[in-house]
Coordinates of N, CA and C in Angstrom, one line a residue:
Chain V
A2 N 3.5 1.6 -2.1 CA 2.2 2.2 -2.5 C 1.1 1.8 -1.5
Q3 N 0.2 2.7 -1.3 CA -1.0 2.4 -0.5 C -2.2 2.0 -1.3
K4 N -2.8 1.0 -1.0 CA -4.0 0.6 -1.8 C -4.9 -0.3 -1.0
V5 N -6.2 -0.1 -1.3 CA -7.3 -0.8 -0.7 C -8.1 -1.5 -1.7
T6 N -8.4 -2.7 -1.6 CA -9.2 -3.5 -2.6 C -10.4 -4.1 -1.9
Q7 N -11.5 -3.7 -2.5 CA -12.8 -4.3 -2.1 C -13.3 -5.0 -3.3
A8 N -13.0 -6.3 -3.4 CA -13.3 -7.0 -4.6 C -14.8 -7.2 -4.9
Q9 N -15.6 -7.2 -3.8 CA -17.0 -7.4 -4.0 C -17.7 -6.1 -4.4
T10 N -18.2 -6.0 -5.6 CA -18.8 -4.8 -6.0 C -20.2 -4.6 -5.4
E11 N -20.9 -5.7 -5.5 CA -22.3 -5.7 -5.0 C -22.6 -7.1 -4.4
I12 N -23.3 -7.0 -3.2 CA -23.8 -8.3 -2.6 C -25.3 -8.1 -2.3
S13 N -26.0 -9.2 -2.5 CA -27.4 -9.2 -2.2 C -27.7 -10.3 -1.2
V14 N -28.4 -10.0 -0.1 CA -28.7 -11.1 0.8 C -30.2 -10.9 1.2
V15 N -30.7 -11.9 1.9 CA -32.1 -11.8 2.4 C -32.0 -11.4 3.9
E16 N -32.9 -10.6 4.4 CA -32.9 -10.2 5.8 C -32.6 -11.4 6.7
K17 N -31.8 -11.1 7.7 CA -31.5 -12.1 8.8 C -30.3 -13.0 8.4
E18 N -29.9 -12.9 7.1 CA -28.6 -13.6 6.8 C -27.4 -12.9 7.3
D19 N -26.3 -13.6 7.5 CA -25.1 -13.0 7.9 C -24.3 -12.7 6.6
V20 N -23.6 -11.6 6.6 CA -22.8 -11.2 5.4 C -21.5 -10.7 5.8
T21 N -20.4 -11.0 5.0 CA -19.1 -10.5 5.2 C -18.6 -9.7 4.1
L22 N -18.1 -8.5 4.4 CA -17.6 -7.6 3.3 C -16.1 -7.7 3.4
D23 N -15.4 -8.0 2.3 CA -14.0 -8.2 2.3 C -13.2 -6.9 2.1
C24 N -12.1 -6.7 2.7 CA -11.2 -5.6 2.5 C -9.8 -6.1 2.6
V25 N -9.0 -5.9 1.5 CA -7.6 -6.2 1.5 C -6.8 -5.0 1.2
Y26 N -5.7 -4.8 2.0 CA -5.0 -3.5 1.8 C -3.5 -3.8 1.5
E27 N -2.8 -2.8 1.0 CA -1.4 -2.9 0.7 C -0.7 -1.7 1.3
T28 N 0.3 -1.9 2.0 CA 1.1 -0.8 2.5 C 2.5 -1.4 3.0
R29 N 3.5 -0.6 2.9 CA 4.8 -1.0 3.3 C 5.1 -0.5 4.7
D30 N 4.2 0.3 5.2 CA 4.5 0.9 6.5 C 4.1 -0.1 7.7
T31 N 4.8 0.1 8.8 CA 4.6 -0.8 9.9 C 3.5 -0.2 10.8
T32 N 3.3 1.1 10.7 CA 2.2 1.8 11.4 C 1.2 2.3 10.4
Y33 N 0.0 1.9 10.6 CA -1.1 2.3 9.7 C -2.4 2.1 10.4
Y34 N -3.4 2.7 9.8 CA -4.8 2.7 10.4 C -5.8 2.3 9.4
L35 N -6.8 1.5 9.8 CA -7.8 1.1 8.9 C -9.2 1.5 9.4
F36 N -10.0 1.8 8.5 CA -11.3 2.4 8.8 C -12.4 1.7 7.9
W37 N -13.6 1.7 8.5 CA -14.8 1.3 7.7 C -15.8 2.4 7.8
Y38 N -16.4 2.7 6.7 CA -17.5 3.7 6.6 C -18.7 3.1 5.9
K39 N -19.9 3.6 6.3 CA -21.1 3.2 5.7 C -21.7 4.5 4.9
Q40 N -22.1 4.3 3.7 CA -22.8 5.3 2.9 C -24.2 4.9 2.6
P41 N -25.2 5.3 3.3 CA -26.6 5.0 3.0 C -27.0 5.8 1.8
P42 N -28.2 5.5 1.3 CA -28.6 6.2 0.1 C -28.6 7.7 0.2
S43 N -28.7 8.3 1.4 CA -28.7 9.7 1.5 C -27.3 10.3 1.1
G44 N -26.3 9.5 1.1 CA -25.0 9.9 0.6 C -23.9 10.2 1.7
E45 N -24.3 10.6 2.9 CA -23.3 11.0 3.9 C -22.6 9.7 4.3
L46 N -21.2 9.8 4.5 CA -20.5 8.7 5.0 C -20.5 8.7 6.5
V47 N -20.8 7.6 7.0 CA -20.9 7.4 8.5 C -19.7 6.5 8.9
F48 N -19.0 7.0 9.9 CA -17.9 6.3 10.4 C -18.3 5.1 11.3
L49 N -17.7 4.0 11.1 CA -18.0 2.8 11.8 C -16.9 2.3 12.8
I50 N -15.7 2.3 12.3 CA -14.6 1.8 13.1 C -13.3 2.3 12.6
R51 N -12.3 2.5 13.6 CA -10.9 2.8 13.3 C -10.1 1.8 14.1
R52 N -9.1 1.3 13.4 CA -8.2 0.2 14.0 C -6.8 0.5 13.6
N53 N -5.9 0.4 14.6 CA -4.4 0.6 14.2 C -3.8 -0.7 14.0
S54 N -2.6 -0.7 13.4 CA -1.9 -1.9 12.9 C -1.4 -2.7 14.1
F55 N -1.3 -2.1 15.3 CA -0.8 -2.8 16.4 C -1.8 -3.6 17.2
D56 N -3.1 -3.4 16.8 CA -4.1 -4.0 17.6 C -4.9 -5.0 16.7
E57 N -4.6 -6.2 16.8 CA -5.2 -7.2 16.0 C -6.4 -7.9 16.6
Q58 N -6.8 -7.4 17.7 CA -8.0 -8.0 18.3 C -9.2 -7.7 17.5
N59 N -10.0 -8.8 17.3 CA -11.3 -8.6 16.6 C -12.2 -7.7 17.5
E60 N -13.1 -7.1 16.8 CA -14.0 -6.2 17.6 C -15.5 -6.5 17.2
I61 N -16.3 -6.4 18.2 CA -17.7 -6.6 18.0 C -18.5 -5.4 18.6
S62 N -19.4 -5.0 17.7 CA -20.3 -3.9 18.2 C -21.7 -4.2 17.7
G63 N -22.5 -4.8 18.6 CA -23.8 -5.2 18.3 C -23.8 -6.3 17.2
R64 N -24.5 -6.0 16.1 CA -24.5 -7.0 15.0 C -23.3 -6.9 14.1
Y65 N -22.4 -5.9 14.4 CA -21.2 -5.7 13.5 C -20.0 -6.3 14.2
S66 N -19.2 -6.9 13.4 CA -17.9 -7.4 13.9 C -16.8 -7.2 12.8
W67 N -15.6 -7.1 13.3 CA -14.5 -6.8 12.3 C -13.4 -7.8 12.7
N68 N -12.8 -8.4 11.6 CA -11.7 -9.4 11.7 C -10.5 -8.8 11.0
F69 N -9.5 -8.5 11.8 CA -8.2 -7.9 11.3 C -7.2 -8.9 11.3
Q70 N -6.6 -9.2 10.2 CA -5.6 -10.2 10.1 C -4.4 -9.6 9.3
K71 N -3.3 -9.3 10.0 CA -2.1 -8.7 9.4 C -1.5 -9.7 8.4
S72 N -1.5 -11.0 8.8 CA -0.9 -12.0 7.9 C -1.4 -12.1 6.5
T73 N -2.7 -11.7 6.4 CA -3.3 -11.7 5.0 C -3.7 -10.3 4.6
S74 N -3.2 -9.3 5.4 CA -3.5 -7.9 5.0 C -5.0 -7.7 4.8
S75 N -5.8 -8.2 5.7 CA -7.3 -8.1 5.5 C -7.9 -7.5 6.7
F76 N -9.0 -6.8 6.5 CA -9.8 -6.2 7.6 C -11.2 -6.3 7.2
N77 N -11.8 -7.5 7.4 CA -13.1 -7.8 6.9 C -14.2 -7.5 7.9
F78 N -15.4 -7.2 7.4 CA -16.5 -6.7 8.2 C -17.7 -7.6 8.0
T79 N -18.2 -8.1 9.1 CA -19.3 -9.0 9.1 C -20.5 -8.4 9.8
I80 N -21.7 -8.5 9.1 CA -22.9 -8.1 9.7 C -23.7 -9.3 10.0
T81 N -24.1 -9.5 11.2 CA -24.9 -10.7 11.6 C -26.4 -10.3 11.6
A82 N -27.1 -11.3 11.1 CA -28.6 -11.1 11.1 C -28.9 -9.7 10.4
S83 N -28.6 -9.7 9.2 CA -28.7 -8.4 8.4 C -30.1 -7.9 8.4
Q84 N -30.2 -6.6 8.3 CA -31.6 -5.9 8.3 C -31.6 -5.0 7.0
V85 N -32.8 -4.7 6.6 CA -33.0 -3.8 5.5 C -32.2 -2.5 5.6
V86 N -32.2 -2.0 6.9 CA -31.5 -0.7 7.1 C -30.0 -0.8 6.9
D87 N -29.5 -2.0 6.8 CA -28.0 -2.2 6.5 C -27.7 -2.0 5.1
S88 N -28.7 -1.8 4.2 CA -28.5 -1.6 2.8 C -27.8 -0.3 2.6
A89 N -26.6 -0.3 2.0 CA -25.7 0.8 1.8 C -24.5 0.4 1.1
V90 N -23.7 1.4 0.8 CA -22.4 1.1 0.2 C -21.4 1.2 1.4
Y91 N -20.5 0.3 1.5 CA -19.6 0.2 2.6 C -18.1 0.4 2.0
F92 N -17.4 1.3 2.7 CA -16.1 1.6 2.2 C -15.1 1.3 3.3
C93 N -14.0 0.7 2.9 CA -12.8 0.4 3.7 C -11.8 1.4 3.3
A94 N -11.0 1.9 4.3 CA -10.0 2.9 4.0 C -8.7 2.7 4.8
L95 N -7.6 3.2 4.3 CA -6.3 3.0 4.9 C -5.6 4.3 5.0
S96 N -4.9 4.5 6.1 CA -4.1 5.7 6.3 C -2.8 5.3 6.9
S97 N -1.7 5.8 6.3 CA -0.4 5.4 6.8 C 0.6 6.5 6.8
Y98 N 1.6 6.5 5.9 CA 2.7 7.4 6.1 C 2.3 8.9 6.1
N99 N 1.4 9.2 5.3 CA 0.8 10.6 5.3 C -0.6 10.5 5.9
F100 N -0.6 10.8 7.2 CA -1.8 10.6 7.9 C -3.0 11.6 7.5
N101 N -2.6 12.5 6.6 CA -3.7 13.4 6.1 C -4.5 12.7 5.0
K102 N -3.9 11.6 4.5 CA -4.5 11.0 3.3 C -5.1 9.7 3.7
F103 N -6.4 9.5 3.3 CA -7.0 8.2 3.4 C -7.1 7.6 2.0
Y104 N -6.8 6.3 1.9 CA -6.9 5.6 0.7 C -8.2 4.7 0.8
F105 N -9.2 5.1 0.0 CA -10.4 4.4 0.1 C -10.5 3.3 -1.0
G106 N -11.1 2.2 -0.6 CA -11.5 1.1 -1.6 C -12.6 1.7 -2.4
S107 N -13.0 0.9 -3.4 CA -14.0 1.3 -4.4 C -15.4 1.1 -3.8
G108 N -15.5 0.4 -2.6 CA -16.8 0.2 -2.0 C -17.5 -1.0 -2.4
T109 N -18.3 -1.6 -1.5 CA -19.2 -2.7 -1.7 C -20.6 -2.3 -1.4
K110 N -21.5 -2.5 -2.4 CA -22.9 -2.1 -2.3 C -23.6 -3.4 -1.7
L111 N -24.2 -3.2 -0.6 CA -24.9 -4.3 0.1 C -26.4 -4.0 0.0
N112 N -27.1 -5.0 -0.6 CA -28.6 -4.9 -0.7 C -29.2 -6.0 0.2
V113 N -29.9 -5.6 1.2 CA -30.6 -6.5 2.1 C -32.1 -6.5 1.7
K114 N -32.6 -7.6 1.3 CA -34.0 -7.7 0.8 C -34.8 -8.3 2.0
P115 N -36.1 -7.8 2.1 CA -36.9 -8.3 3.1 C -37.4 -9.7 2.8
Chain T
S30 N -20.9 19.1 20.7 CA -20.5 18.1 19.7 C -20.2 18.8 18.4
Q31 N -19.4 18.2 17.5 CA -19.0 18.8 16.3 C -20.0 18.4 15.2
T32 N -20.3 19.4 14.3 CA -21.1 19.2 13.2 C -20.5 19.8 11.9
I33 N -20.8 19.3 10.8 CA -20.2 19.8 9.6 C -21.4 20.0 8.6
H34 N -21.3 21.2 7.9 CA -22.4 21.6 7.0 C -21.8 21.8 5.6
Q35 N -22.6 21.4 4.7 CA -22.3 21.7 3.3 C -23.5 22.3 2.6
W36 N -23.2 23.3 1.7 CA -24.3 23.8 0.9 C -23.7 24.3 -0.4
P37 N -24.5 24.2 -1.5 CA -25.9 23.7 -1.4 C -25.9 22.2 -1.4
A38 N -27.1 21.6 -1.2 CA -27.2 20.2 -1.2 C -27.2 19.6 -2.6
T39 N -27.8 20.3 -3.5 CA -27.8 19.9 -4.9 C -27.6 21.2 -5.8
L40 N -27.0 20.9 -6.9 CA -26.7 22.1 -7.8 C -26.6 21.6 -9.3
V41 N -27.3 22.3 -10.1 CA -27.3 22.0 -11.6 C -26.7 23.3 -12.3
Q42 N -25.6 23.1 -12.9 CA -24.9 24.2 -13.5 C -24.5 23.9 -15.0
P43 N -24.6 24.9 -15.8 CA -24.1 24.7 -17.2 C -22.6 24.6 -17.4
V44 N -22.2 24.0 -18.4 CA -20.8 23.9 -18.7 C -20.2 25.3 -18.9
G45 N -19.1 25.6 -18.3 CA -18.4 26.9 -18.4 C -18.8 27.9 -17.4
S46 N -19.7 27.5 -16.5 CA -20.1 28.4 -15.4 C -19.2 28.2 -14.2
P47 N -19.2 29.2 -13.3 CA -18.3 29.1 -12.1 C -19.0 28.3 -11.1
L48 N -18.2 27.9 -10.1 CA -18.7 27.0 -9.0 C -18.2 27.5 -7.7
S49 N -19.0 27.4 -6.7 CA -18.5 27.7 -5.3 C -19.3 26.8 -4.4
L50 N -18.7 25.9 -3.7 CA -19.3 25.0 -2.7 C -18.6 25.3 -1.4
E51 N -19.5 25.4 -0.4 CA -19.0 25.8 0.9 C -19.2 24.7 2.0
C52 N -18.2 24.6 2.9 CA -18.2 23.6 3.9 C -17.8 24.4 5.2
T53 N -18.6 24.2 6.3 CA -18.2 24.8 7.6 C -18.3 23.7 8.7
V54 N -17.5 23.8 9.6 CA -17.5 22.9 10.8 C -17.7 23.7 12.0
E55 N -18.5 23.1 12.9 CA -18.8 23.7 14.2 C -18.3 22.8 15.3
G56 N -18.0 23.4 16.4 CA -17.7 22.7 17.6 C -16.3 22.2 17.7
T57 N -15.4 22.7 16.9 CA -14.0 22.3 17.0 C -13.1 23.4 16.5
S58 N -11.9 23.4 16.9 CA -10.9 24.5 16.4 C -9.8 23.8 15.6
N59 N -9.3 24.6 14.6 CA -8.2 24.2 13.8 C -8.3 22.7 13.3
P60 N -9.4 22.4 12.7 CA -9.5 21.1 12.1 C -8.7 20.9 10.9
N61 N -8.4 19.7 10.5 CA -8.0 19.3 9.2 C -9.3 19.3 8.3
L62 N -9.2 19.8 7.1 CA -10.4 19.8 6.3 C -10.0 19.2 4.9
Y63 N -11.0 18.5 4.3 CA -10.8 17.7 3.1 C -12.0 18.0 2.2
W64 N -11.7 17.9 0.9 CA -12.7 17.8 -0.2 C -12.5 16.5 -1.0
Y65 N -13.5 15.8 -1.1 CA -13.5 14.6 -1.9 C -14.6 14.7 -3.0
R66 N -14.3 13.9 -4.1 CA -15.3 13.8 -5.2 C -15.6 12.3 -5.4
Q67 N -16.9 12.1 -5.5 CA -17.3 10.7 -5.8 C -18.1 10.7 -7.1
A68 N -17.6 10.1 -8.1 CA -18.3 10.0 -9.4 C -19.4 8.9 -9.2
A69 N -20.4 8.9 -10.0 CA -21.5 8.0 -9.9 C -21.0 6.5 -9.8
G70 N -21.4 5.8 -8.8 CA -21.1 4.4 -8.6 C -19.6 4.1 -8.4
R71 N -18.9 5.2 -8.0 CA -17.4 5.0 -7.9 C -17.0 5.3 -6.4
G72 N -15.7 5.1 -6.2 CA -15.1 5.4 -4.9 C -14.8 6.9 -4.7
L73 N -14.2 7.2 -3.6 CA -13.9 8.6 -3.2 C -12.5 9.0 -3.7
Q74 N -12.4 10.2 -4.3 CA -11.2 10.7 -4.8 C -10.9 12.0 -4.0
L75 N -9.7 12.0 -3.3 CA -9.3 13.1 -2.5 C -8.9 14.2 -3.5
L76 N -9.5 15.4 -3.3 CA -9.2 16.6 -4.2 C -8.2 17.5 -3.5
F77 N -8.5 17.9 -2.3 CA -7.7 18.9 -1.5 C -7.8 18.6 -0.1
Y78 N -6.8 19.0 0.7 CA -6.8 19.0 2.1 C -6.1 20.2 2.7
S79 N -6.5 20.6 3.9 CA -5.9 21.8 4.5 C -5.7 21.5 6.0
V80 N -4.5 21.9 6.4 CA -4.2 21.7 7.8 C -4.3 23.0 8.6
G81 N -4.6 24.1 7.9 CA -4.7 25.4 8.5 C -5.2 26.5 7.6
I82 N -5.5 27.7 8.1 CA -5.9 28.8 7.2 C -4.9 29.1 6.2
G83 N -5.3 29.1 4.9 CA -4.5 29.5 3.8 C -3.5 28.3 3.4
Q84 N -3.6 27.2 4.0 CA -2.7 26.1 3.7 C -3.5 25.0 3.0
I85 N -3.3 24.9 1.7 CA -4.1 24.0 0.8 C -3.1 23.0 0.1
S86 N -3.4 21.7 0.2 CA -2.6 20.8 -0.6 C -3.6 20.2 -1.7
S87 N -3.1 20.2 -2.9 CA -3.9 19.7 -4.0 C -3.4 18.3 -4.4
E88 N -4.4 17.4 -4.5 CA -4.0 16.0 -4.8 C -4.2 15.7 -6.3
V89 N -5.1 16.3 -7.0 CA -5.4 16.0 -8.4 C -5.4 17.3 -9.2
P90 N -4.6 17.3 -10.2 CA -4.6 18.5 -11.1 C -5.9 18.6 -11.9
Q91 N -6.5 19.7 -11.8 CA -7.8 19.9 -12.5 C -8.2 21.3 -12.6
N92 N -9.4 21.6 -13.0 CA -9.8 23.0 -13.0 C -10.5 23.4 -11.7
L93 N -10.3 22.7 -10.6 CA -10.9 23.1 -9.4 C -9.8 23.7 -8.5
S94 N -10.2 24.5 -7.5 CA -9.3 25.1 -6.5 C -10.1 25.1 -5.2
A95 N -9.3 25.2 -4.1 CA -9.9 25.3 -2.8 C -9.3 26.4 -2.0
S96 N -10.0 26.9 -1.1 CA -9.5 28.0 -0.2 C -10.1 27.8 1.2
R97 N -9.3 28.3 2.1 CA -9.7 28.2 3.5 C -9.5 29.6 4.1
P98 N -10.6 30.4 3.9 CA -10.5 31.8 4.4 C -10.6 32.0 5.9
Q99 N -11.2 31.0 6.6 CA -11.4 31.0 8.0 C -11.1 29.6 8.6
D100 N -10.8 29.6 9.8 CA -10.4 28.3 10.5 C -11.3 27.1 10.2
R101 N -12.6 27.4 10.2 CA -13.6 26.3 10.0 C -14.4 26.4 8.8
Q102 N -13.8 27.0 7.7 CA -14.5 27.2 6.5 C -13.6 26.7 5.3
F103 N -14.2 25.9 4.5 CA -13.4 25.4 3.4 C -14.3 25.5 2.1
I104 N -13.7 26.1 1.1 CA -14.5 26.4 -0.1 C -13.9 25.7 -1.3
L105 N -14.7 25.1 -2.1 CA -14.3 24.5 -3.4 C -14.8 25.4 -4.5
S106 N -13.9 25.7 -5.5 CA -14.3 26.6 -6.5 C -13.8 26.1 -7.9
S107 N -14.5 26.7 -8.9 CA -14.1 26.5 -10.3 C -14.4 27.8 -11.1
K108 N -13.6 28.2 -12.0 CA -13.9 29.3 -12.8 C -14.8 28.9 -14.0
K109 N -14.6 27.7 -14.5 CA -15.3 27.2 -15.6 C -15.6 25.7 -15.5
L110 N -16.8 25.3 -15.2 CA -17.1 23.9 -15.0 C -17.0 23.1 -16.3
L111 N -16.6 21.8 -16.2 CA -16.6 20.9 -17.3 C -17.6 19.8 -17.0
L112 N -18.0 19.1 -18.0 CA -19.0 18.0 -17.8 C -18.4 17.0 -16.8
S113 N -17.1 16.8 -16.9 CA -16.5 15.8 -16.0 C -16.5 16.2 -14.6
D114 N -16.9 17.4 -14.3 CA -16.9 17.8 -12.9 C -18.2 17.4 -12.1
S115 N -19.1 16.8 -12.9 CA -20.3 16.3 -12.2 C -19.9 15.2 -11.2
G116 N -20.6 15.2 -10.1 CA -20.4 14.2 -9.1 C -20.9 14.6 -7.8
F117 N -20.6 13.8 -6.8 CA -21.0 14.1 -5.4 C -19.8 14.5 -4.6
Y118 N -19.9 15.8 -4.1 CA -18.7 16.4 -3.4 C -18.9 16.3 -1.9
L119 N -17.9 15.7 -1.3 CA -18.0 15.5 0.1 C -16.9 16.3 0.8
C120 N -17.3 17.0 1.9 CA -16.3 17.7 2.7 C -16.1 16.8 4.0
A121 N -15.0 16.8 4.6 CA -14.7 16.1 5.8 C -13.8 16.8 6.7
W122 N -13.8 16.5 8.0 CA -12.9 17.2 8.9 C -12.3 16.1 9.8
S123 N -11.1 16.4 10.3 CA -10.5 15.5 11.4 C -9.8 16.4 12.4
A124 N -9.6 15.9 13.5 CA -9.0 16.7 14.6 C -7.5 16.9 14.3
F125 N -7.0 18.0 14.7 CA -5.6 18.3 14.5 C -5.1 19.0 15.8
P126 N -3.9 18.6 16.3 CA -3.2 17.4 15.8 C -3.9 16.1 16.4
A127 N -3.8 15.1 15.8 CA -4.3 13.8 16.3 C -3.3 13.3 17.4
S128 N -3.9 12.7 18.4 CA -3.0 12.2 19.5 C -2.0 11.2 19.0
V129 N -2.5 10.2 18.3 CA -1.6 9.2 17.7 C -2.1 8.8 16.3
G130 N -1.3 9.0 15.3 CA -1.8 8.7 14.0 C -2.9 9.5 13.5
P131 N -3.6 9.1 12.5 CA -4.6 10.0 11.9 C -5.9 9.9 12.7
D132 N -6.5 11.0 12.9 CA -7.8 11.0 13.5 C -8.8 10.6 12.5
T133 N -10.0 10.1 13.0 CA -11.0 9.7 12.1 C -11.5 11.0 11.3
Q134 N -11.8 10.7 10.0 CA -12.4 11.8 9.2 C -13.9 11.7 9.3
Y135 N -14.6 12.8 9.6 CA -16.0 12.8 9.7 C -16.6 13.7 8.5
F136 N -17.6 13.1 7.8 CA -18.0 13.7 6.6 C -19.3 14.5 6.7
G137 N -19.4 15.5 5.8 CA -20.7 16.2 5.7 C -21.7 15.5 4.8
P138 N -22.8 16.2 4.7 CA -23.9 15.5 3.9 C -23.7 15.5 2.4
G139 N -22.8 16.3 1.9 CA -22.4 16.2 0.5 C -23.2 17.2 -0.4
T140 N -22.7 17.5 -1.5 CA -23.3 18.3 -2.6 C -23.3 17.5 -3.9
R141 N -24.5 17.4 -4.4 CA -24.6 16.6 -5.7 C -24.6 17.7 -6.8
L142 N -23.6 17.6 -7.6 CA -23.4 18.6 -8.7 C -23.6 17.9 -10.0
T143 N -24.5 18.5 -10.8 CA -24.7 18.1 -12.2 C -24.3 19.2 -13.1
V144 N -23.4 18.9 -14.0 CA -23.0 19.9 -15.0 C -23.6 19.5 -16.4
L145 N -24.4 20.4 -17.0 CA -25.1 20.0 -18.2 C -24.5 20.8 -19.4

């Protein structure tokens, strides 16, 4: 079964703090892909990153970084020096045996206060 | 570049009325197309996906249906809306075929539907 768990329903931080959003996934497939999306208050989902199961290198993009650990089936997302504009709901997603289907987590709402 | 449009942006409909939501994609050919629903404060539920004209896969049995009359047009319909159909409806597209594995899904701005 394919499943994505985002245990943190809501997180509140003060601007400039670092914050990590957790994502744990379940799949029996050896080939799979993981994604992160941001949903600002406007509602549109914005693609952030795509990572395949054969690439465990961590990735950094500006203030964003992702830590992929197959041993713990986790794909965590860290925002460094958070800003108010980072306030949004963040979704982690998994795609594997049926690549037309994305399995989304329930999302983590991040509130960044000034 | 590719863009995806959805309309209307918001919709308020009475129970039992019909529904038609439209999604169109520009700047790409033969995309995979998807309809998702997001209930208030919840995650995304895949409703339908399509890999080509007239090819629709349904994920959740309900009173909704989808059609793809043209390559880059995807329509979500209902003959009679239920209160439980309220939510935020998102259309997405991805490239087909993807070079390796699934291509990223890109989402439209969404339609907020309220059924009263």
